[in-house]
Short mmCIF file of C-alpha atoms in Angstrom, two decimals:
data_model
loop_
_atom_site.label_atom_id
_atom_site.label_comp_id
_atom_site.label_asym_id
_atom_site.label_seq_id
_atom_site.Cartn_x
_atom_site.Cartn_y
_atom_site.Cartn_z
CA MET A 900 33.74 30.73 7.50
CA ARG A 901 35.97 28.50 7.19
CA LEU A 902 37.06 25.50 9.13
CA SER A 903 40.20 23.88 9.22
CA ASN A 904 39.31 20.03 9.23
CA THR A 905 36.23 18.78 7.72
CA ILE A 906 35.82 14.98 8.27
CA ALA A 907 35.16 13.02 4.75
CA LEU A 908 34.88 9.21 4.15
CA GLY A 909 36.22 6.83 1.82
CA PHE A 910 36.99 3.37 1.33
CA GLY A 911 39.89 1.53 2.25
CA SER A 912 40.37 -2.21 2.64
CA ALA A 913 42.14 -3.94 5.36
CA GLN A 914 45.02 -6.46 4.43
CA ASP A 915 43.31 -10.23 3.51
CA GLY A 916 39.94 -8.84 5.23
CA PRO A 917 36.20 -7.65 4.22
CA PRO A 918 36.44 -3.85 3.32
CA CYS A 919 36.54 -1.02 5.89
CA TYR A 920 36.05 2.16 5.86
CA VAL A 921 38.96 4.55 5.99
CA LEU A 922 38.27 7.83 7.28
CA ARG A 923 40.18 10.91 5.68
CA LEU A 924 40.52 14.62 6.34
CA LEU A 925 40.32 17.23 4.33
CA ALA A 926 42.00 20.80 4.86
CA ASP A 927 40.21 24.55 4.71
CA ILE A 928 37.37 23.94 3.05
CA ASP A 929 35.29 27.12 2.68
CA THR A 930 32.05 25.98 4.34
CA LEU A 931 29.68 27.39 1.34
CA GLY A 932 31.60 27.38 -1.44
CA HIS A 933 31.37 23.03 -0.39
CA VAL A 934 28.00 23.27 0.67
CA THR A 935 27.00 24.74 -2.72
CA GLU A 936 29.06 22.01 -4.09
CA LEU A 937 27.70 19.32 -2.63
CA PHE A 938 24.13 20.20 -3.97
CA GLU A 939 25.04 20.64 -8.05
CA GLY A 940 22.28 18.25 -9.20
CA VAL A 941 20.35 18.18 -6.59
CA ARG A 942 16.96 18.63 -7.74
CA ARG A 943 15.76 22.51 -5.94
CA ARG A 944 11.74 23.23 -5.27
CA THR A 945 9.81 25.20 -7.04
CA ARG A 946 7.02 25.16 -4.71
CA PRO A 947 6.43 23.50 -1.46
CA GLU A 948 6.58 20.26 -0.85
CA VAL A 949 4.09 17.91 0.49
CA LEU A 950 5.63 14.58 2.07
CA ALA A 951 3.02 12.01 2.74
CA PRO A 952 4.24 8.33 4.48
CA ALA A 953 3.29 5.08 3.09
CA GLY A 954 3.49 2.01 4.55
CA ASN A 955 2.86 -0.25 2.17
CA LEU A 956 2.74 0.13 -1.99
CA ALA A 957 -0.69 0.40 -1.97
CA THR A 958 -0.89 3.12 0.50
CA LEU A 959 2.37 5.42 -1.20
CA LYS A 960 0.50 5.20 -4.53
CA THR A 961 -2.70 6.47 -2.71
CA ALA A 962 -0.71 9.10 -1.61
CA PHE A 963 0.39 10.04 -4.84
CA ASP A 964 -3.04 9.75 -6.45
CA PHE A 965 -4.07 12.23 -3.85
CA GLY A 966 -1.35 15.46 -4.36
CA ALA A 967 1.66 14.26 -2.91
CA ASP A 968 4.95 15.51 -3.63
CA ALA A 969 7.16 13.26 -2.39
CA VAL A 970 6.54 9.73 -0.02
CA TYR A 971 9.06 8.60 2.69
CA LEU A 972 8.65 4.73 3.39
CA GLY A 973 10.91 1.96 5.39
CA GLY A 974 11.94 -1.38 4.05
CA LYS A 975 12.57 -4.50 5.97
CA ASP A 976 15.36 -3.69 7.73
CA PHE A 977 16.92 -0.34 9.41
CA GLY A 978 13.79 1.99 9.22
CA MET A 979 12.23 3.16 12.81
CA ARG A 980 9.16 1.43 12.09
CA SER A 981 9.12 -2.09 12.28
CA ALA A 982 6.68 -3.88 10.54
CA PRO A 983 6.09 -6.93 8.30
CA LYS A 984 4.38 -5.05 5.91
CA ASN A 985 7.58 -2.45 5.15
CA PHE A 986 8.36 -2.43 1.84
CA ALA A 987 11.03 -5.03 0.17
CA LEU A 988 13.75 -4.06 -2.11
CA GLU A 989 11.12 -4.94 -5.63
CA ASP A 990 8.39 -3.06 -3.46
CA ILE A 991 10.80 -0.39 -3.45
CA GLU A 992 11.61 -0.71 -7.03
CA GLU A 993 8.07 -0.90 -8.03
CA ALA A 994 7.15 2.64 -5.64
CA VAL A 995 10.01 4.61 -7.13
CA SER A 996 8.72 3.36 -10.74
CA TYR A 997 5.15 4.63 -10.08
CA ALA A 998 6.68 8.08 -8.52
CA HIS A 999 8.46 8.71 -10.99
CA GLU A 1000 6.38 8.20 -13.71
CA ARG A 1001 3.97 10.69 -11.65
CA GLY A 1002 6.49 13.54 -11.50
CA GLY A 1003 6.67 12.40 -7.70
CA ARG A 1004 10.10 11.17 -5.28
CA VAL A 1005 10.82 8.53 -2.95
CA PHE A 1006 12.78 8.91 0.13
CA VAL A 1007 13.60 5.60 1.99
CA THR A 1008 14.22 5.97 5.71
CA CYS A 1009 17.48 4.38 7.16
CA ASN A 1010 17.37 6.28 10.80
CA ILE A 1011 17.79 3.24 13.07
CA LEU A 1012 20.89 4.07 15.42
CA PRO A 1013 23.24 0.92 14.43
CA SER A 1014 25.71 -1.47 16.12
CA SER A 1015 28.47 -2.43 14.69
CA GLY A 1016 27.91 -6.00 13.68
CA GLU A 1017 24.94 -3.97 11.70
CA VAL A 1018 27.09 -1.57 10.05
CA GLU A 1019 28.25 -3.61 7.12
CA ALA A 1020 24.83 -5.16 6.19
CA MET A 1021 23.55 -1.77 6.59
CA ASN A 1022 25.18 0.22 4.08
CA ASN A 1023 25.45 -2.75 1.57
CA TYR A 1024 21.50 -2.08 1.76
CA MET A 1025 22.06 1.37 1.09
CA GLY A 1026 23.90 0.64 -2.10
CA GLN A 1027 21.00 -1.30 -3.45
CA LEU A 1028 18.81 1.69 -2.58
CA GLY A 1029 20.73 3.89 -4.88
CA ASP A 1030 21.04 1.21 -7.15
CA ILE A 1031 17.33 1.15 -7.19
CA GLY A 1032 17.36 4.94 -8.21
CA VAL A 1033 15.31 6.10 -4.72
CA ASP A 1034 15.44 9.91 -3.98
CA ALA A 1035 16.80 10.14 -0.44
CA LEU A 1036 17.87 8.31 2.31
CA ILE A 1037 16.72 9.44 5.78
CA VAL A 1038 19.64 8.65 8.13
CA THR A 1039 20.27 9.46 11.63
CA ASP A 1040 23.99 8.06 12.68
CA ILE A 1041 26.93 10.66 11.06
CA GLY A 1042 28.56 6.98 10.62
CA VAL A 1043 26.07 6.64 8.22
CA LEU A 1044 25.84 9.93 6.36
CA MET A 1045 29.07 9.51 5.24
CA ALA A 1046 28.53 5.88 4.31
CA ALA A 1047 25.88 7.24 1.74
CA ARG A 1048 27.46 9.25 0.15
CA GLU A 1049 30.19 7.05 -0.76
CA VAL A 1050 27.41 3.91 -1.48
CA ALA A 1051 24.91 5.78 -3.12
CA PRO A 1052 26.55 8.75 -4.60
CA ASN A 1053 23.80 10.39 -6.61
CA THR A 1054 21.36 9.54 -3.74
CA GLU A 1055 20.30 12.75 -1.92
CA VAL A 1056 20.58 12.29 2.09
CA HIS A 1057 18.33 13.81 4.58
CA ILE A 1058 18.58 13.82 8.01
CA SER A 1059 15.83 12.71 10.32
CA THR A 1060 14.72 14.18 13.05
CA GLN A 1061 15.72 11.53 15.40
CA ALA A 1062 19.09 13.53 15.15
CA GLY A 1063 17.58 16.03 16.57
CA VAL A 1064 18.36 19.67 14.89
CA THR A 1065 17.66 22.63 17.07
CA ASN A 1066 19.83 24.98 15.38
CA TYR A 1067 21.51 26.47 12.84
CA GLN A 1068 25.38 25.44 13.26
CA ALA A 1069 23.88 20.91 13.31
CA ALA A 1070 22.34 22.33 10.34
CA ASN A 1071 25.05 23.65 8.79
CA ALA A 1072 27.73 20.95 10.12
CA LEU A 1073 25.14 17.97 8.05
CA ALA A 1074 25.41 20.12 5.38
CA GLN A 1075 28.69 20.44 4.96
CA LEU A 1076 29.33 16.29 5.60
CA GLY A 1077 26.18 15.95 3.01
CA ALA A 1078 23.45 16.47 3.84
CA SER A 1079 20.55 17.89 1.16
CA ARG A 1080 18.32 18.10 4.00
CA VAL A 1081 18.01 18.38 7.49
CA VAL A 1082 14.56 16.86 9.08
CA LEU A 1083 13.92 19.35 11.98
CA ALA A 1084 13.36 18.09 15.99
CA ARG A 1085 9.80 19.19 16.80
CA GLU A 1086 10.49 20.66 19.29
CA LEU A 1087 11.37 23.80 17.79
CA SER A 1088 8.66 26.98 17.56
CA LEU A 1089 8.20 29.30 14.29
CA GLU A 1090 10.75 31.83 15.89
CA ASP A 1091 13.44 29.24 16.37
CA ILE A 1092 12.94 28.00 12.38
CA ARG A 1093 13.26 31.63 10.88
CA GLU A 1094 16.15 31.92 13.02
CA LEU A 1095 17.71 28.83 11.91
CA ARG A 1096 16.75 29.28 7.80
CA LYS A 1097 18.32 32.63 8.25
CA HIS A 1098 21.70 31.27 9.23
CA THR A 1099 21.94 28.18 6.49
CA PRO A 1100 22.33 28.06 2.95
CA ASP A 1101 19.60 28.42 0.46
CA GLU A 1102 20.99 24.82 -0.53
CA LEU A 1103 19.77 23.47 2.14
CA GLU A 1104 16.50 22.45 2.45
CA ILE A 1105 14.44 22.50 5.50
CA GLU A 1106 11.64 20.05 6.37
CA ALA A 1107 8.85 20.27 9.16
CA PHE A 1108 6.51 17.62 10.47
CA VAL A 1109 2.88 19.11 10.13
CA HIS A 1110 0.31 17.07 11.22
CA GLY A 1111 0.54 13.91 12.91
CA SER A 1112 1.55 11.91 16.10
CA MET A 1113 3.98 12.96 18.29
CA CYS A 1114 6.18 11.42 20.74
CA MET A 1115 6.56 12.12 24.39
CA ALA A 1116 10.34 12.09 24.39
CA PHE A 1117 12.44 14.40 22.63
CA SER A 1118 12.52 13.94 19.23
CA GLY A 1119 11.53 10.31 19.08
CA ARG A 1120 14.54 9.36 21.85
CA CYS A 1121 12.89 7.08 24.07
CA LEU A 1122 13.58 3.91 26.27
CA ILE A 1123 10.48 4.10 28.25
CA SER A 1124 9.61 0.72 25.23
CA GLN A 1125 12.81 -1.22 25.52
CA HIS A 1126 12.43 -0.94 29.70
CA THR A 1127 9.20 -2.21 29.86
CA THR A 1128 8.86 -4.94 27.02
CA GLY A 1129 12.06 -5.13 26.16
CA ARG A 1130 10.80 -3.48 22.38
CA ASP A 1131 13.68 -0.75 21.14
CA ALA A 1132 12.07 1.83 19.80
CA ASN A 1133 15.33 3.18 17.99
CA HIS A 1134 15.32 -0.07 16.27
CA GLY A 1135 11.57 1.11 14.98
CA ASP A 1136 10.02 -0.87 17.53
CA CYS A 1137 8.10 1.01 19.42
CA ALA A 1138 5.83 -0.71 21.69
CA GLN A 1139 4.07 3.01 22.84
CA SER A 1140 4.40 2.39 26.52
CA CYS A 1141 4.33 5.56 27.28
CA ARG A 1142 0.26 5.50 26.25
CA TYR A 1143 -0.67 3.02 28.18
CA LYS A 1144 -2.49 3.20 31.39
CA TYR A 1145 -0.38 3.10 34.72
CA HIS A 1146 -0.62 2.46 38.54
CA VAL A 1147 1.12 3.51 41.97
CA VAL A 1148 2.70 0.62 43.75
CA GLU A 1149 4.04 1.64 47.12
CA GLU A 1150 7.45 0.06 47.78
CA ARG A 1151 6.12 -1.82 51.01
CA ARG A 1152 3.11 -3.12 49.39
CA PRO A 1153 4.16 -5.34 46.06
CA GLY A 1154 1.35 -5.71 44.07
CA ASP A 1155 -1.00 -3.58 45.74
CA PHE A 1156 -1.68 -1.58 42.31
CA ILE A 1157 -2.88 2.07 43.52
CA PRO A 1158 -5.09 4.12 40.57
CA VAL A 1159 -4.28 7.39 39.50
CA GLU A 1160 -7.54 8.51 38.82
CA ILE A 1161 -8.79 11.56 37.13
CA THR A 1162 -11.32 10.07 35.05
CA ASP A 1163 -13.26 6.78 36.22
CA GLN A 1164 -11.19 4.92 33.36
CA GLY A 1165 -7.80 6.63 35.25
CA THR A 1166 -4.81 8.92 33.52
CA PHE A 1167 -2.72 8.62 30.70
CA LEU A 1168 0.53 10.99 31.92
CA PHE A 1169 2.64 10.42 28.87
CA ASN A 1170 -0.01 10.36 26.48
CA SER A 1171 1.17 13.58 23.83
CA ASN A 1172 -1.20 15.09 21.79
CA ASP A 1173 -1.49 14.67 17.67
CA MET A 1174 -0.57 17.36 15.59
CA ASN A 1175 -2.49 19.32 13.78
CA THR A 1176 -1.45 22.39 11.67
CA ILE A 1177 -3.99 22.34 8.98
CA GLU A 1178 -4.99 26.22 9.73
CA HIS A 1179 -1.47 27.76 9.68
CA VAL A 1180 0.56 26.08 6.77
CA HIS A 1181 0.82 29.53 5.27
CA ASP A 1182 2.97 30.70 8.87
CA ILE A 1183 4.72 27.06 8.33
CA LEU A 1184 5.93 28.17 5.16
CA ASP A 1185 6.49 31.59 5.89
CA ALA A 1186 9.12 30.70 8.75
CA GLY A 1187 11.26 29.09 5.33
CA ILE A 1188 10.47 25.39 5.35
CA THR A 1189 10.46 23.67 2.31
CA SER A 1190 8.90 20.30 3.06
CA LEU A 1191 5.64 19.34 4.87
CA LYS A 1192 5.90 16.33 6.55
CA ILE A 1193 2.52 14.10 7.36
CA GLU A 1194 3.73 11.55 10.14
CA GLY A 1195 2.32 7.87 9.41
CA ARG A 1196 4.02 5.51 8.14
CA ALA A 1197 1.80 2.84 10.11
CA LYS A 1198 -1.55 4.48 9.14
CA SER A 1199 -4.24 3.18 6.86
CA ALA A 1200 -4.32 4.68 3.12
CA TYR A 1201 -7.86 6.50 3.64
CA TYR A 1202 -5.64 8.37 6.12
CA VAL A 1203 -2.53 9.47 3.97
CA ALA A 1204 -5.55 10.81 1.00
CA ALA A 1205 -7.37 12.24 3.23
CA MET A 1206 -4.53 14.54 5.01
CA THR A 1207 -2.59 14.76 1.62
CA ASN A 1208 -5.17 16.05 -0.03
CA ALA A 1209 -5.92 18.52 2.24
CA TYR A 1210 -2.10 19.85 2.93
CA LYS A 1211 -1.75 19.66 -0.67
CA THR A 1212 -4.99 21.95 -0.51
CA ALA A 1213 -3.25 24.56 1.65
CA VAL A 1214 -1.02 24.60 -0.22
CA ASN A 1215 -2.24 25.28 -3.35
CA GLU A 1216 -4.29 28.24 -1.66
CA TYR A 1217 -0.94 29.66 -0.15
CA MET A 1218 0.72 29.74 -3.44
CA ILE A 1219 -2.50 31.17 -5.10
CA GLN A 1220 -3.08 33.71 -2.87
CA CYS A 1221 0.42 35.11 -2.55
CA GLY A 1222 0.94 35.47 -5.81
CA PHE A 1223 2.87 32.82 -6.81
CA GLU A 1224 1.00 30.96 -8.79
CA ASP A 1225 -2.84 31.53 -11.03
CA GLU A 1226 -5.17 29.27 -9.83
CA VAL A 1227 -4.72 26.83 -13.00
CA GLY A 1228 -0.68 26.18 -11.55
CA ASN A 1229 0.96 28.87 -14.23
CA ILE A 1230 3.78 30.84 -12.14
CA LEU A 1231 3.64 34.10 -11.88
CA THR A 1232 6.41 34.89 -8.97
CA PRO A 1233 9.19 32.41 -8.24
CA PHE A 1234 8.62 30.90 -5.22
CA HIS A 1235 11.40 30.80 -2.59
CA ASP A 1236 11.15 29.21 0.71
CA GLN A 1237 13.01 31.88 2.83
CA ILE A 1238 12.02 33.69 5.79
CA HIS A 1239 10.14 37.23 6.26
CA LEU A 1240 13.34 39.14 7.32
CA PRO A 1241 13.66 42.83 8.35
CA GLU A 1242 15.98 43.56 5.46
CA ASN A 1243 14.89 41.11 2.58
CA PRO A 1244 10.72 41.79 3.29
CA ARG A 1245 8.10 40.03 1.32
CA PRO A 1246 4.50 41.56 2.04
CA VAL A 1247 2.37 39.32 4.30
CA VAL A 1248 -0.52 38.34 2.57
CA PRO A 1249 -3.35 37.05 5.21
CA VAL A 1250 -4.41 33.41 3.46
CA GLU A 1251 -8.12 32.08 3.83
CA TYR A 1252 -8.77 28.62 3.51
CA PRO A 1253 -11.67 26.74 2.49
CA GLY A 1254 -14.31 26.28 5.13
CA TRP A 1255 -14.11 22.39 4.70
CA LEU A 1256 -10.65 22.41 4.62
CA ALA A 1257 -10.54 22.79 9.35
CA ASP A 1258 -12.60 19.93 9.38
CA GLU A 1259 -10.27 17.26 7.67
CA PRO A 1260 -8.21 16.60 10.38
CA TYR A 1261 -11.01 15.62 12.32
CA LYS A 1262 -12.64 12.99 9.61
CA VAL A 1263 -9.18 10.38 10.51
CA THR A 1264 -8.19 8.40 13.45
CA HIS A 1265 -6.71 10.98 15.97
CA ARG A 1266 -5.99 12.11 19.49
CA THR A 1267 -6.83 15.37 21.08
CA TYR A 1268 -5.23 17.95 18.68
CA SER A 1269 -2.55 20.57 19.26
CA THR A 1270 -0.43 22.74 16.59
CA GLY A 1271 2.69 21.04 18.31
CA PHE A 1272 5.49 23.62 19.61
CA TYR A 1273 5.22 26.22 16.72
CA TYR A 1274 3.73 28.97 19.17
CA PRO A 1275 5.18 28.65 22.64
CA GLU A 1276 2.04 30.45 24.15
CA ASN A 1277 0.11 27.18 23.34
CA PRO A 1278 2.29 24.27 23.28
CA ALA A 1279 2.01 20.43 23.06
CA SER A 1280 0.45 18.56 26.24
CA GLU A 1281 -0.84 15.51 26.78
CA ASP A 1282 -4.50 14.56 26.52
CA VAL A 1283 -4.18 12.63 30.68
CA ASN A 1284 -7.75 11.83 30.65
CA ARG A 1285 -8.20 9.51 27.48
CA GLY A 1286 -5.80 6.74 26.26
CA GLY A 1287 -6.51 5.66 22.11
CA TYR A 1288 -7.70 7.27 19.38
CA ILE A 1289 -10.87 9.28 18.24
CA ASN A 1290 -12.27 7.66 15.36
CA GLU A 1291 -16.16 9.57 14.21
CA TRP A 1292 -15.67 8.69 10.83
CA VAL A 1293 -14.63 4.77 8.95
CA LEU A 1294 -14.20 4.02 5.14
CA GLY A 1295 -17.56 3.21 3.66
CA GLY A 1296 -15.67 1.92 0.29
CA ILE A 1297 -13.28 2.87 -2.62
CA VAL A 1298 -14.57 3.53 -6.20
CA THR A 1299 -13.73 1.17 -8.45
CA ASP A 1300 -15.49 2.54 -11.66
CA TYR A 1301 -18.18 4.73 -12.78
CA ASP A 1302 -21.05 3.78 -15.54
CA ALA A 1303 -21.56 7.29 -17.41
CA ALA A 1304 -24.46 5.76 -19.63
CA GLU A 1305 -26.14 3.72 -16.92
CA ARG A 1306 -25.00 6.65 -13.98
CA ARG A 1307 -24.31 4.18 -11.33
CA LEU A 1308 -20.84 3.78 -8.85
CA TYR A 1309 -18.97 0.90 -8.19
CA LEU A 1310 -17.58 0.37 -5.48
CA HIS A 1311 -15.16 -2.41 -3.32
CA SER A 1312 -16.81 -1.87 0.00
CA LYS A 1313 -15.12 -1.33 3.78
CA ASN A 1314 -17.91 -0.82 5.97
CA LYS A 1315 -22.24 -0.58 6.27
CA LEU A 1316 -23.28 1.57 3.89
CA ALA A 1317 -26.54 1.67 4.78
CA PRO A 1318 -29.93 3.57 3.14
CA GLY A 1319 -30.79 6.99 3.73
CA LYS A 1320 -27.44 7.26 5.96
CA GLU A 1321 -24.57 10.65 4.74
CA MET A 1322 -21.57 9.94 3.51
CA GLU A 1323 -18.98 12.05 2.13
CA ILE A 1324 -16.98 11.19 -1.48
CA LEU A 1325 -13.23 11.81 -0.74
CA PHE A 1326 -11.11 12.54 -4.34
CA PRO A 1327 -8.30 15.06 -5.31
CA GLY A 1328 -8.06 18.39 -5.39
CA ARG A 1329 -11.54 20.00 -4.28
CA ALA A 1330 -14.47 19.83 -1.42
CA PRO A 1331 -15.22 16.30 -0.48
CA VAL A 1332 -18.76 15.72 -2.03
CA VAL A 1333 -21.99 15.19 0.13
CA MET A 1334 -24.58 12.74 -0.35
CA GLU A 1335 -26.71 10.38 0.66
CA VAL A 1336 -26.61 6.55 0.07
CA PRO A 1337 -29.77 5.92 -2.09
CA ALA A 1338 -32.65 4.25 -0.59
CA GLN A 1339 -33.37 2.51 -3.57
CA GLY A 1340 -31.19 0.60 -6.74
CA LEU A 1341 -28.24 -0.90 -4.37
CA GLN A 1342 -26.81 -3.72 -5.85
CA ASP A 1343 -24.31 -6.76 -5.47
CA ASP A 1344 -21.33 -7.43 -8.09
CA LYS A 1345 -23.84 -9.50 -9.80
CA GLY A 1346 -26.78 -7.32 -10.51
CA ARG A 1347 -29.03 -8.82 -7.20
CA ALA A 1348 -30.95 -6.13 -5.52
CA VAL A 1349 -30.04 -5.60 -2.12
CA GLU A 1350 -31.30 -3.80 0.39
CA THR A 1351 -28.09 -2.38 2.38
CA ILE A 1352 -24.25 -2.62 1.51
CA ASN A 1353 -23.15 -4.71 4.59
CA HIS A 1354 -20.35 -7.22 3.77
CA PRO A 1355 -16.75 -5.58 3.31
CA ALA A 1356 -13.94 -6.78 0.44
CA ARG A 1357 -16.56 -7.27 -1.78
CA ILE A 1358 -17.87 -4.86 -4.84
CA PHE A 1359 -21.22 -3.46 -4.93
CA SER A 1360 -23.00 -0.37 -6.67
CA MET A 1361 -25.57 2.55 -6.59
CA PRO A 1362 -26.79 4.87 -8.36
CA CYS A 1363 -24.87 7.89 -8.93
CA ASP A 1364 -25.57 11.05 -10.66
CA ILE A 1365 -22.33 12.57 -10.38
CA GLU A 1366 -19.09 11.19 -11.52
CA ILE A 1367 -16.57 9.84 -9.55
CA PRO A 1368 -13.24 9.08 -10.37
CA LYS A 1369 -11.80 5.47 -9.95
CA GLY A 1370 -9.98 4.87 -6.45
CA ALA A 1371 -12.14 8.00 -4.46
CA MET A 1372 -12.77 7.16 -1.14
CA ILE A 1373 -16.43 6.90 0.41
CA ARG A 1374 -16.65 7.57 4.17
CA VAL A 1375 -19.40 7.62 6.47
CA HIS A 1376 -19.93 8.11 10.46
CA ALA A 1377 -18.87 5.77 13.24
CA ARG A 1378 -21.02 4.74 15.38
CA LEU A 1379 -17.95 4.15 17.95
CA TYR A 1380 -14.86 5.72 18.49
CA HIS A 1381 -12.75 4.88 20.82
CA GLY A 1382 -12.14 7.16 23.53
CA GLY A 1383 -9.78 5.32 25.96
#
């Protein structure tokens, strides 16, 4: 396959003016050879990647502590989540250092659709990120892609799901322009993904969402928020207007709101399901996916810990049961993120997941679940009966220390822990430990006896015969959940 003209980007200077970008054409490039050349130096996956979200440094550290291979985050500017808690450049530098010390990677979102007035600032920002040493920039706009290669030449470029990649022709074109990975549109089925993987170079990594919120618009391309509130979803400031409760107004009766009722709480016409594929990880990996992406940069550290731990456990089970690794992680057979093809079959091994794993997605905040669009016979839909989140479990506290001599667990409290109440302790790489809050022996940070742990953001301790690592999370049943 050859292309007669391929666009590349170089720097030029306008006379007596600021730096400008100049496009030049490279003729008669052999596509596959060019792609292989571009991917030299790109770190290849030796196992499927679990990619977790992070909205702040604490959540990023939690993600890596609970098994993430990589984390994606947004800076103060140019990402698709506009929030004050996004990362400043000094935060990103600390994040990269923390990740690299643990063998992890950091990807930064630069996936807004910039106006002409934002181009220069965005390119300068990407250059700064490259100097910091982030591992990849996630982009949507082709101009941003080409500029990223110029201003951050040692940084991988990943194509955002906002680009709406749905076929191998688009994926190959983006690879030829310098992308090392494409994040697929959420609307693809597993069969679509197999076909795309079959016709793309092995060096091109394929990433797909496996868990979290889904947008009612195609690949997140939505103008409802901007129309109703003036907040631009394509600049990361979505107000989620699609999840509001709506009424009908008859044109000759302005101000006369007619409820559209399915329940006594109204109806929620655009309230799309959340995605949950924890029991289908083997199917997704066998379709050719390189990286399993968890949605949720605005979610809590507990949410990220629980879902990262769950999907990492599922990947580990896949690797062991399919014969790629033994139970301590030694490689038995090289893993290749390739699909099952008739001309190159790989034995299909049914993967059995631990029973507790299927329950984990229901122990974080969520909406009604579906498996997205991966299985056409059971596609994602909307929940018109309910708005808001289902929240049946809450974070009770985070373990700060364990005194083995005293057999005492210390925690930073988040919610009430009452004697006799069931709690679960979540820590990396294993099933949650289920136990009751002790009826006796609860103490505050001064060692004084207390009847119950009922003050958030304080240190307490309790008797515990099981040694629990620092950073483990304690959860309990919520008294209420938001049903809309």
